[in-house]
CSV table of C-alpha atoms in Angstrom, one decimal:
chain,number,residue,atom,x,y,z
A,9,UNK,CA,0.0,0.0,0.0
A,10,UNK,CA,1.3,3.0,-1.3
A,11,UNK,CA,2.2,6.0,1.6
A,12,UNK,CA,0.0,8.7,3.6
A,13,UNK,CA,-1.2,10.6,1.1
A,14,UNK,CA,-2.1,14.7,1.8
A,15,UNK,CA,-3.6,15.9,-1.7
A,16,UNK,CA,-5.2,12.3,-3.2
A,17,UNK,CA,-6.6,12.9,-6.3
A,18,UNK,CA,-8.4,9.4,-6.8
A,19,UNK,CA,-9.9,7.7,-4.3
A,20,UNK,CA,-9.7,3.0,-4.2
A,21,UNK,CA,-12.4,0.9,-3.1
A,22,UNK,CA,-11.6,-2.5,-2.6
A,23,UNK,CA,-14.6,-5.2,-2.6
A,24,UNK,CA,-14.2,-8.7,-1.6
A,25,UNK,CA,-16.6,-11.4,-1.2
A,26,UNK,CA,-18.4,-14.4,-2.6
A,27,UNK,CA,-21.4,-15.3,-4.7
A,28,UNK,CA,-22.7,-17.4,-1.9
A,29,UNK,CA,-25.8,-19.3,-3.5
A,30,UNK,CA,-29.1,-19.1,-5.2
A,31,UNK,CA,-32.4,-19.8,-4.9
A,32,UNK,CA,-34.2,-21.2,-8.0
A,33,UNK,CA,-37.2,-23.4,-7.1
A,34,UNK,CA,-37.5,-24.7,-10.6
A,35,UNK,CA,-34.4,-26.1,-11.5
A,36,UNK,CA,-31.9,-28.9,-10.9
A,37,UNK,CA,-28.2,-27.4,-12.1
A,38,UNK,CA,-26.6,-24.1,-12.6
A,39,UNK,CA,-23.6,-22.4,-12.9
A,40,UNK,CA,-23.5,-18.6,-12.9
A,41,UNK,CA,-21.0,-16.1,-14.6
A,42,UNK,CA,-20.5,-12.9,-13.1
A,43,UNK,CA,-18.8,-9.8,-14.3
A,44,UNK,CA,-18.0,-6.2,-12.7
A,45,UNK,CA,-19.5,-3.3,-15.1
A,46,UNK,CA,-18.4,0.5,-14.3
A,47,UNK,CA,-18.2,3.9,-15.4
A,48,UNK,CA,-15.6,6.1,-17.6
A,49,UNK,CA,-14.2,7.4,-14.5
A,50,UNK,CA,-13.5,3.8,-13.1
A,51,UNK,CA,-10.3,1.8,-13.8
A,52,UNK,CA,-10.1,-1.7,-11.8
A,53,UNK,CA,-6.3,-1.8,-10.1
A,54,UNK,CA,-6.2,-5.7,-9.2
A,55,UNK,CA,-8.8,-8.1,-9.5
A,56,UNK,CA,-10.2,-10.4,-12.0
A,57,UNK,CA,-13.4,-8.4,-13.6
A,58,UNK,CA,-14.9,-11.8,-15.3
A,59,UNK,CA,-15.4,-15.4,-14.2
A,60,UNK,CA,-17.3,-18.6,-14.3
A,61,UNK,CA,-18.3,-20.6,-11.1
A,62,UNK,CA,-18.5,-24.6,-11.2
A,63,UNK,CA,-21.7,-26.4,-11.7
A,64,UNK,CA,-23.6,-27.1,-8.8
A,65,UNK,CA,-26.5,-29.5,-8.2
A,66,UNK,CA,-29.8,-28.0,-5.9
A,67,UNK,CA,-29.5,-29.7,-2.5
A,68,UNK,CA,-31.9,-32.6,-1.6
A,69,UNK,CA,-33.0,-31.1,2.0
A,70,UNK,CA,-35.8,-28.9,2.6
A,71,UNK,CA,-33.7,-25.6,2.2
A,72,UNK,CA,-33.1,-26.4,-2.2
A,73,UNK,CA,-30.3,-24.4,-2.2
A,74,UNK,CA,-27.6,-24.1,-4.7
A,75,UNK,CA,-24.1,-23.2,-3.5
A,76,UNK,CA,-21.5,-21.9,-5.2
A,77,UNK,CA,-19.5,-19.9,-2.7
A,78,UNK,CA,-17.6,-18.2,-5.7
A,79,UNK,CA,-14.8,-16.0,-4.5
A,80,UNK,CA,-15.0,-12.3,-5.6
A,81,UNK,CA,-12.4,-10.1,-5.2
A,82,UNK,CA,-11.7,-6.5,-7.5
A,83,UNK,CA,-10.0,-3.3,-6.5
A,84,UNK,CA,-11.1,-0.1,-8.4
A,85,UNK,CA,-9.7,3.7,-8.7
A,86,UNK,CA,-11.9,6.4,-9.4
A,87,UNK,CA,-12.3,10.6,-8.8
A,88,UNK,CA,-16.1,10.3,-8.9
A,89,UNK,CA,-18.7,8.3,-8.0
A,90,UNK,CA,-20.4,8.8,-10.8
A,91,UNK,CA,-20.6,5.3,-12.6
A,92,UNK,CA,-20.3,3.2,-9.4
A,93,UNK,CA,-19.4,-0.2,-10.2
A,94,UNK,CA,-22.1,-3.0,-10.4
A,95,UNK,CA,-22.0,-6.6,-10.1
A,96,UNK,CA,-24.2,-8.4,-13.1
A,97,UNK,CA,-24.4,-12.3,-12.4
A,98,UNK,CA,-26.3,-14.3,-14.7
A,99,UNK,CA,-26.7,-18.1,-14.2
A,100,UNK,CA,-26.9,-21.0,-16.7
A,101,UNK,CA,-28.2,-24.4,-16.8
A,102,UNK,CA,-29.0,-27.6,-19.0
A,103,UNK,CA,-32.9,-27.9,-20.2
A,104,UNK,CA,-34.3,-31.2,-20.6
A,105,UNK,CA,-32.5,-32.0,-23.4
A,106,UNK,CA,-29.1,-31.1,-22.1
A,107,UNK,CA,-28.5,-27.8,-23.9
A,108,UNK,CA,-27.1,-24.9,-21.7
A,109,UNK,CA,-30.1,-22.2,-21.8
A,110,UNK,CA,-29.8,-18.8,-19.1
A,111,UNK,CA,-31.8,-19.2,-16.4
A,112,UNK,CA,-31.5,-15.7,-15.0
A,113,UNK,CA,-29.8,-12.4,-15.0
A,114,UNK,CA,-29.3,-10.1,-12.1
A,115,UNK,CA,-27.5,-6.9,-10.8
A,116,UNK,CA,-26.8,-5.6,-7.9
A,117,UNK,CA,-24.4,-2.3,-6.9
A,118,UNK,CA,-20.8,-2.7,-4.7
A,119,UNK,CA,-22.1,-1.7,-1.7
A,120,UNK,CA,-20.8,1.7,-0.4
A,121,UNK,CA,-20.0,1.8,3.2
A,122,UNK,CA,-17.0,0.6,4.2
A,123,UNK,CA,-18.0,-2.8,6.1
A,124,UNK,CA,-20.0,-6.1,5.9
A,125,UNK,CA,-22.8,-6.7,3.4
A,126,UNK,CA,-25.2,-9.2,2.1
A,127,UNK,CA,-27.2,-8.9,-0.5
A,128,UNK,CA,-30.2,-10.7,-2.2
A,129,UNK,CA,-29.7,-10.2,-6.1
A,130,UNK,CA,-33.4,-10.6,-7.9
A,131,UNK,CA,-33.1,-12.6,-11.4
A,132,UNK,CA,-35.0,-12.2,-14.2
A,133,UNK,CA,-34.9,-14.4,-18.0
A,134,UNK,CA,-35.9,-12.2,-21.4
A,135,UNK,CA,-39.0,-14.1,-22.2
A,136,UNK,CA,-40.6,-14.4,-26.0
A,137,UNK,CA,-43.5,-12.1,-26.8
A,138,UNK,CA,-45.6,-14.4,-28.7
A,139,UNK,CA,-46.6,-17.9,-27.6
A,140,UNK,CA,-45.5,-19.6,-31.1
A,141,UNK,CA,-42.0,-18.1,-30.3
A,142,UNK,CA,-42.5,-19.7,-26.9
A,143,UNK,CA,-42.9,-22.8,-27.7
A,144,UNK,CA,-40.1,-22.7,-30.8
A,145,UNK,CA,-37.7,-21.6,-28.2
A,146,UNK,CA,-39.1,-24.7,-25.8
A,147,UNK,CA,-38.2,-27.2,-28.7
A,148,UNK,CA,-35.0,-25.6,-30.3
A,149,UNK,CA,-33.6,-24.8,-27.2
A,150,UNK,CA,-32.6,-21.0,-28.0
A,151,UNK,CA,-34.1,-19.3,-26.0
A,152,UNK,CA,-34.1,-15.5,-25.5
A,153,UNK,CA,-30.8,-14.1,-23.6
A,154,UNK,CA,-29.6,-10.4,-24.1
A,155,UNK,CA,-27.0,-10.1,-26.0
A,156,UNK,CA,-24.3,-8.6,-23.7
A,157,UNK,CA,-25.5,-9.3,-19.9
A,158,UNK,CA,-24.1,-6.4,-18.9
A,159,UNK,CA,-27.3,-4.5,-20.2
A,160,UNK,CA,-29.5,-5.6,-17.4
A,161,UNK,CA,-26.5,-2.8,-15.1
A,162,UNK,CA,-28.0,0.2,-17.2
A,163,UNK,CA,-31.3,1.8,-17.5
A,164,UNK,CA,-31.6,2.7,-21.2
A,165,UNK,CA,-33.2,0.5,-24.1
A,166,UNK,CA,-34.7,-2.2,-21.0
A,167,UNK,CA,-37.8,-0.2,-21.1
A,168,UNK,CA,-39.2,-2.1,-24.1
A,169,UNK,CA,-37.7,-6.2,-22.8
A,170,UNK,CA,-40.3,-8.3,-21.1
A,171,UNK,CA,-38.6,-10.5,-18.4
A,172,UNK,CA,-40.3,-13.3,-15.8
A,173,UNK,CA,-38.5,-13.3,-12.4
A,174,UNK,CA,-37.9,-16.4,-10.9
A,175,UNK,CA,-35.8,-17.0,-8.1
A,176,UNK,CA,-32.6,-14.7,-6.4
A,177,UNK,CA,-28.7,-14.9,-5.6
A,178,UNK,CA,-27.2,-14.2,-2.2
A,179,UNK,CA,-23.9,-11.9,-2.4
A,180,UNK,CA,-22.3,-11.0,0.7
A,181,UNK,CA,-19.1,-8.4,0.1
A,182,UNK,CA,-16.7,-6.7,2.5
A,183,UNK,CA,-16.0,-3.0,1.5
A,184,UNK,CA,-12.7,-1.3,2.0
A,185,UNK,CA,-12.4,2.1,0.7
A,186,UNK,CA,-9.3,4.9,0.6
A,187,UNK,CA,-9.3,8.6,0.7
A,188,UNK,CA,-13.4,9.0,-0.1
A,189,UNK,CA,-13.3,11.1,3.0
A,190,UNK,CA,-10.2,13.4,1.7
A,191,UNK,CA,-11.8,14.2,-1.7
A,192,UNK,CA,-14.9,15.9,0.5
A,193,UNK,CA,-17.1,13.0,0.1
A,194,UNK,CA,-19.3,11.6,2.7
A,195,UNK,CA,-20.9,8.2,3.1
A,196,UNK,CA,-22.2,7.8,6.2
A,197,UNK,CA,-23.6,10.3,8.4
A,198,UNK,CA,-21.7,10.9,11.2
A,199,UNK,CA,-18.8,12.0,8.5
A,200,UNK,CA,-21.0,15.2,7.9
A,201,UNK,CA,-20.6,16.7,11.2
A,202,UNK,CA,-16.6,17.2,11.3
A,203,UNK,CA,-16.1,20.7,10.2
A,204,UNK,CA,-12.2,21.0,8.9
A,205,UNK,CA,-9.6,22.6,10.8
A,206,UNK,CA,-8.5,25.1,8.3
A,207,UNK,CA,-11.4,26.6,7.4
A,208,UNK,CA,-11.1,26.7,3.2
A,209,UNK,CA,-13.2,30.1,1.8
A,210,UNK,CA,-16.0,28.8,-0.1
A,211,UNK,CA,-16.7,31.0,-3.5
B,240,UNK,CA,-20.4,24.1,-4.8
B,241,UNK,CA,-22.2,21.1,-3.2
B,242,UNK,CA,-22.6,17.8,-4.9
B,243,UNK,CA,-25.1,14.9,-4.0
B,244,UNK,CA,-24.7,11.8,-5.6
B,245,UNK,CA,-27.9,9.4,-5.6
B,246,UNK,CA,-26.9,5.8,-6.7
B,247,UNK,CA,-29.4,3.0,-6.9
B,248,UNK,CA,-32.2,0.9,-7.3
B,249,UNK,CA,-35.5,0.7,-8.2
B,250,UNK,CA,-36.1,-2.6,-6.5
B,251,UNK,CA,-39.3,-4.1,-7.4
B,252,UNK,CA,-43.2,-3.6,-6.4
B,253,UNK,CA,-45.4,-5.8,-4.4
B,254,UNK,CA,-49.3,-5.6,-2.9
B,255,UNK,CA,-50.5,-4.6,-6.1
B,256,UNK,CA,-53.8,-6.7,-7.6
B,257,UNK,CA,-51.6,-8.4,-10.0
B,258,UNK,CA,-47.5,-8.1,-10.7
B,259,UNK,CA,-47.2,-8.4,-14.2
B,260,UNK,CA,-45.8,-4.6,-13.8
B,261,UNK,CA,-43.4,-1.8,-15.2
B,262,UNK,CA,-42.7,1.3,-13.8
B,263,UNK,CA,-42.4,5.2,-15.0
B,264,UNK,CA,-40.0,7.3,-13.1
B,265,UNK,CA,-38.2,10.6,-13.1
B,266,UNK,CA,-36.3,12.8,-10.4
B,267,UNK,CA,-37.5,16.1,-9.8
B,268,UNK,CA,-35.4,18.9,-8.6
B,269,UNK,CA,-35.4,22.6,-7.7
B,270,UNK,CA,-34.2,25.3,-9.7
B,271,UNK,CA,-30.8,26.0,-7.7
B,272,UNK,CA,-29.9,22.3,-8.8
B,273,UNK,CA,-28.0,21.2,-11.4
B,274,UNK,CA,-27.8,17.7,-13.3
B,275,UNK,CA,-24.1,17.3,-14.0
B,276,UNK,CA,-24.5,13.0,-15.0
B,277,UNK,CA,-26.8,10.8,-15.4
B,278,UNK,CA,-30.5,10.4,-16.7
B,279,UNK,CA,-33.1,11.8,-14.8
B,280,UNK,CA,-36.1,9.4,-16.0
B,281,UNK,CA,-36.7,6.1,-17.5
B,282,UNK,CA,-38.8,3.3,-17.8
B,283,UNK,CA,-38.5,0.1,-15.9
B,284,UNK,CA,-38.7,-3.0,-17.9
B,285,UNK,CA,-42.2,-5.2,-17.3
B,286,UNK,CA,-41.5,-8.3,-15.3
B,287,UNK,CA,-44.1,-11.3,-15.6
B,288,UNK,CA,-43.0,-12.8,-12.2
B,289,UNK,CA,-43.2,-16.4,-11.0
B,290,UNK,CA,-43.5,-15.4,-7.9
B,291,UNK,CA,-46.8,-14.0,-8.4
B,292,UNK,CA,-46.0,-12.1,-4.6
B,293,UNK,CA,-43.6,-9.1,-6.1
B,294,UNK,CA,-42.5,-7.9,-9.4
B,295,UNK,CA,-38.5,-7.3,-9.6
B,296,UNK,CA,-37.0,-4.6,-11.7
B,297,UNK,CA,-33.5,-3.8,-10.4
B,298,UNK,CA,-33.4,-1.0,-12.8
B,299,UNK,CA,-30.4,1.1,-11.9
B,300,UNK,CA,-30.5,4.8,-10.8
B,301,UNK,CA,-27.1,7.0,-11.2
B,302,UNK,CA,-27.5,10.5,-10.9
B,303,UNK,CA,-24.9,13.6,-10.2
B,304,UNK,CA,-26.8,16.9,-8.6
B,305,UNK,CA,-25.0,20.2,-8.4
B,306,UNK,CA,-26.5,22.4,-5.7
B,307,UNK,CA,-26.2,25.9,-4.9
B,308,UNK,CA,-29.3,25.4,-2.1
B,309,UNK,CA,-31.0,23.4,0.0
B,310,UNK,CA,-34.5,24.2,-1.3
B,311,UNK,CA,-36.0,22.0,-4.2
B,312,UNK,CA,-34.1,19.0,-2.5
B,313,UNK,CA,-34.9,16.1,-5.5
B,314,UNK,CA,-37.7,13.7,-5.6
B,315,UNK,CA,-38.2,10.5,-7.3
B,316,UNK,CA,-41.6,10.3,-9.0
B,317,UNK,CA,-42.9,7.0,-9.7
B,318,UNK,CA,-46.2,5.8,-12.4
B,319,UNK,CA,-46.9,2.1,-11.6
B,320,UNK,CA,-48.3,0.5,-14.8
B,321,UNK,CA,-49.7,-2.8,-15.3
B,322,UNK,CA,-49.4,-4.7,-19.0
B,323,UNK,CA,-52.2,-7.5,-19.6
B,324,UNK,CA,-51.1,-11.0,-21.6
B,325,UNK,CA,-52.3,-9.2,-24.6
B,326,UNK,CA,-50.0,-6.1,-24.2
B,327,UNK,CA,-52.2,-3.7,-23.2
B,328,UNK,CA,-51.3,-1.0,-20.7
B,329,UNK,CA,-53.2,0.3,-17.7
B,330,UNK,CA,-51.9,2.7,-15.1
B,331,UNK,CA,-51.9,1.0,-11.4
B,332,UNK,CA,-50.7,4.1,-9.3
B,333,UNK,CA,-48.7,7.1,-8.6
B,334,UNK,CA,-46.2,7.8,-6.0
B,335,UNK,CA,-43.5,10.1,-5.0
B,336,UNK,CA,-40.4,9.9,-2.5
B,337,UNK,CA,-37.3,12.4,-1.4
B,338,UNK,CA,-34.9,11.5,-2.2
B,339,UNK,CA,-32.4,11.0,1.8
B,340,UNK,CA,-30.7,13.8,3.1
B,341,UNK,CA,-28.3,12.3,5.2
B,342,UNK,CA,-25.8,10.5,3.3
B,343,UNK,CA,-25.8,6.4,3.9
B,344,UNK,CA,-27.6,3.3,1.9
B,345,UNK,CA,-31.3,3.9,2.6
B,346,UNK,CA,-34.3,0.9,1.6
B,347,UNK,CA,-37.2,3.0,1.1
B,348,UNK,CA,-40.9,1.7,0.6
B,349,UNK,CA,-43.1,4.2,-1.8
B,350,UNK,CA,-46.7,3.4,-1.1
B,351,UNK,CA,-48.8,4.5,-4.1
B,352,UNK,CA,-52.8,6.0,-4.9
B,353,UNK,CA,-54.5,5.7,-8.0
B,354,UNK,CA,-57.5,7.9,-9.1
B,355,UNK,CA,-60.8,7.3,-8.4
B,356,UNK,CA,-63.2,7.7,-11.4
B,357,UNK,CA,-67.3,8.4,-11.0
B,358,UNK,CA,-69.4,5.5,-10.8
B,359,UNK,CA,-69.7,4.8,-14.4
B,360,UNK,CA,-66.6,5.1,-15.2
B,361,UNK,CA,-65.6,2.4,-12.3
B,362,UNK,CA,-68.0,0.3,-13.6
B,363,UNK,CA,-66.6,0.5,-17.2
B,364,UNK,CA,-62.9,-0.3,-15.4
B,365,UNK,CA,-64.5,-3.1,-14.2
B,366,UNK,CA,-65.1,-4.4,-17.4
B,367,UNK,CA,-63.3,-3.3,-19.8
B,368,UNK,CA,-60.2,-2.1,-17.5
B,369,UNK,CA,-58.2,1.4,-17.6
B,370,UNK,CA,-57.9,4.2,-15.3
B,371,UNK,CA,-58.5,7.7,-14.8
B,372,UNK,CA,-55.2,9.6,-15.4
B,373,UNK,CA,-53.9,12.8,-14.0
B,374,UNK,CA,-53.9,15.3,-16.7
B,375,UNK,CA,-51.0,17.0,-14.9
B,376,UNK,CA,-48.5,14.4,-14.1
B,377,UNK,CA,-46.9,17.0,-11.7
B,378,UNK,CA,-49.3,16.7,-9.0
B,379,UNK,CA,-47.7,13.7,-8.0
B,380,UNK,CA,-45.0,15.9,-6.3
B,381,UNK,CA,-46.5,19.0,-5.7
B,382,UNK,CA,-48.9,19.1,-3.7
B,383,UNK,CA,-50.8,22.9,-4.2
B,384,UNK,CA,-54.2,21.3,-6.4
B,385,UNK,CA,-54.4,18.1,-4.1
B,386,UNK,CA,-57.8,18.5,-2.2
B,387,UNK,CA,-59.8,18.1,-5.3
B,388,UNK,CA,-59.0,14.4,-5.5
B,389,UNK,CA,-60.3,11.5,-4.7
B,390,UNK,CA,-58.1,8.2,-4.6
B,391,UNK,CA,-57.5,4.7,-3.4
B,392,UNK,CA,-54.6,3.0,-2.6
B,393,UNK,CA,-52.8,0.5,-4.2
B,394,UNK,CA,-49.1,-1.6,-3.4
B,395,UNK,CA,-46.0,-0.2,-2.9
B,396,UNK,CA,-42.5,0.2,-4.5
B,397,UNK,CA,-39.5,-0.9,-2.8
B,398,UNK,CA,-36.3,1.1,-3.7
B,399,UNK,CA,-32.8,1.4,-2.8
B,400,UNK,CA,-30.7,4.3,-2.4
B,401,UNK,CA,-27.5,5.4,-1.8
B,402,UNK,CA,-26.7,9.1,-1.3
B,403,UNK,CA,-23.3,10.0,-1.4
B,404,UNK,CA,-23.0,14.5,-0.1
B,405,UNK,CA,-19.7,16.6,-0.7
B,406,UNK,CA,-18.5,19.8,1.0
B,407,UNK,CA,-22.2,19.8,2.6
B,408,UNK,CA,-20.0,20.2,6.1
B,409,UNK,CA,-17.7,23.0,4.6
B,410,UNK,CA,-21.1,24.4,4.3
B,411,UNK,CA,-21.6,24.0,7.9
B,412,UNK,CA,-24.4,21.7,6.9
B,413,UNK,CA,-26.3,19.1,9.1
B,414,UNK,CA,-27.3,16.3,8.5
């Protein structure tokens, strides 16, 4: 770790943590690929932004869980918030005749106070918008997936995608972050009630 | 200059008559604030859920403010709409939050009220379906014309925000 800094110009945060499992009542195997999408002013340090998890098989007791526990670990720099990195997962599994088909897509934003977090990630599958195509997908095994998953972390063009939630991830991440308070910004609120020592003139 | 950064989440919806739902929404602001990035309104994708309990949208939220002033602090404005197997639309409610003033990761609920109509027109919802609609979509925020309506209340929005302040405390700004 570089030295005590007085004038930081970028700020780090540095998120660890694991896709832990998922709940997905109607299936039997998945595996899930996650990647980290970010804003212009973002530029990851260490950290592998991509990966795939192993296939797992949903548990035979009365919880049906599917566990991954899928190590995540990325270190960003940044001088604005603006574009605040997200965390897309989206999980795959075989239909009944063995082809890999998506079975969800989710997103969720890298928490931002420093700390311990765990998070349930919603996920949602494009779905046809005609019954014929429904039922073509059923039989060909193509069914709809977006093009690039990390469209479901931005708000523009979804407005006209159909999509049929079923079932959710659990993320937990510990949150590190480095000189937010320095650049003036605060995340919490007891950071809002230091006033500075030297008093800066405000135009 | 003060900046407020409000990074999010519109969640999902739930308590509504039935989920097959999408959502309008926008952020409204005073005039001493300034929209340096970000979008300020969008549409939610619809979401046909299995889980016939809530709709999930997780449509993201990323906006930069600029503020000279405290007044005007921003709102989030919020049109519930509900789209049939045959792809028709019908509005299911209105709702409106502020956005947090103290800086932190907030979960906020958003309860929402739809219009009443005058008996015939109910009984032609009840049929045929549709809504009454305010012609001003701005009452939904402001609240000067309010008493003339009558409403009924329908599910609420689950949303999560993050609000990230700077130089509020060089300010000598609470909260």
């Amino acid at each position: 770790m570089a030295g005590i800094n007085p004038n930081p110009t970028v700020f780090l945060l540095m998120a660890n943590g694991q896709i832990e499992s998922a709940v997905f009542p109607d299936f039997d195997e998945l595996y899930c690929k996650f990647s980290f999408v970010h804003g212009q002013d973002w530029v990851v340090t260490s950290g592998l932004e991509e990966g795939i998890s192993q296939i797992t098989r949903r548990s035979r007791d009365e919880r049906q869980l599917f566990v991954w526990n899928f190590p995540l670990d990325i270190t960003y720099k940044s001088t604005n918030p603006y574009g605040w990195p997200q965390l897309v997962v989206s999980c795959y599994g075989p239909d009944v005749f063995g082809r890999d088909i998506v079975r969800g897509y989710g997103a969720i934003h890298i928490p931002m106070t420093p700390g311990k977090h765990k998070v349930k990630v919603p996920m949602f599958v494009p779905v046809s918008s005609s019954k014929l195509q429904q039922i073509t997908s059923w039989l060909l095994g193509r069914r709809p997936e977006f093009v690039d998953p990390k469209v479901v972390a931005q708000g523009e063009g979804r407005d006209v995608t159909r999509v049929r939630s079923q079932g959710y991830a659990m993320v937990s991440f510990n949150i590190v972050t480095r000189d937010l308070k320095k650049l003036g910004y605060d995340l919490s609120p007891s950071d809002v009630t230091s006033i500075p020592l030297s008093s800066t003139v405000i135009s | 200059m003060a900046e407020v950064h409000v990074i999010g989440q519109l969640v999902g919806a739930s308590e509504f008559p039935s989920h097959s739902l999408f959502c309008k929404w926008g952020l409204h602001a005073g005039g001493a604030w300034k929209l340096i990035a970000g979008v300020k309104e969008g549409q939610t994708h619809v979401d046909n859920p299995e889980n016939e309990q809530a709709a999930y949208w997780s449509h993201p939220i990323d906006v930069h403010y600029a503020t000279k002033g405290l007044q005007g602090w921003p709102r989030l404005h919020l049109q519930v709409w509900y789209q049939d197997i045959h792809g028709r639309n019908e509005l299911y409610g209105y709702g409106f939050v502020h956005v947090p003033s103290s800086p932190g990761c907030h979960t906020i609920e958003c309860v929402t009220w739809k219009p009443n109509g005058t008996f015939q027109e109910e009984l032609m919802q009840y049929f045929v379906g549709g809504c009454p609609q305010l012609k001003n979509p701005d009452l939904v925020y402001a609240g000067a014309d309010r008493y003339k309506l009558h409403t009924t209340a329908m599910g609420k929005v689950q949303i999560r925000l993050n609000v990230i302040l700077r130089n509020f405390d060089k300010y000598g700004v609470e909260c």
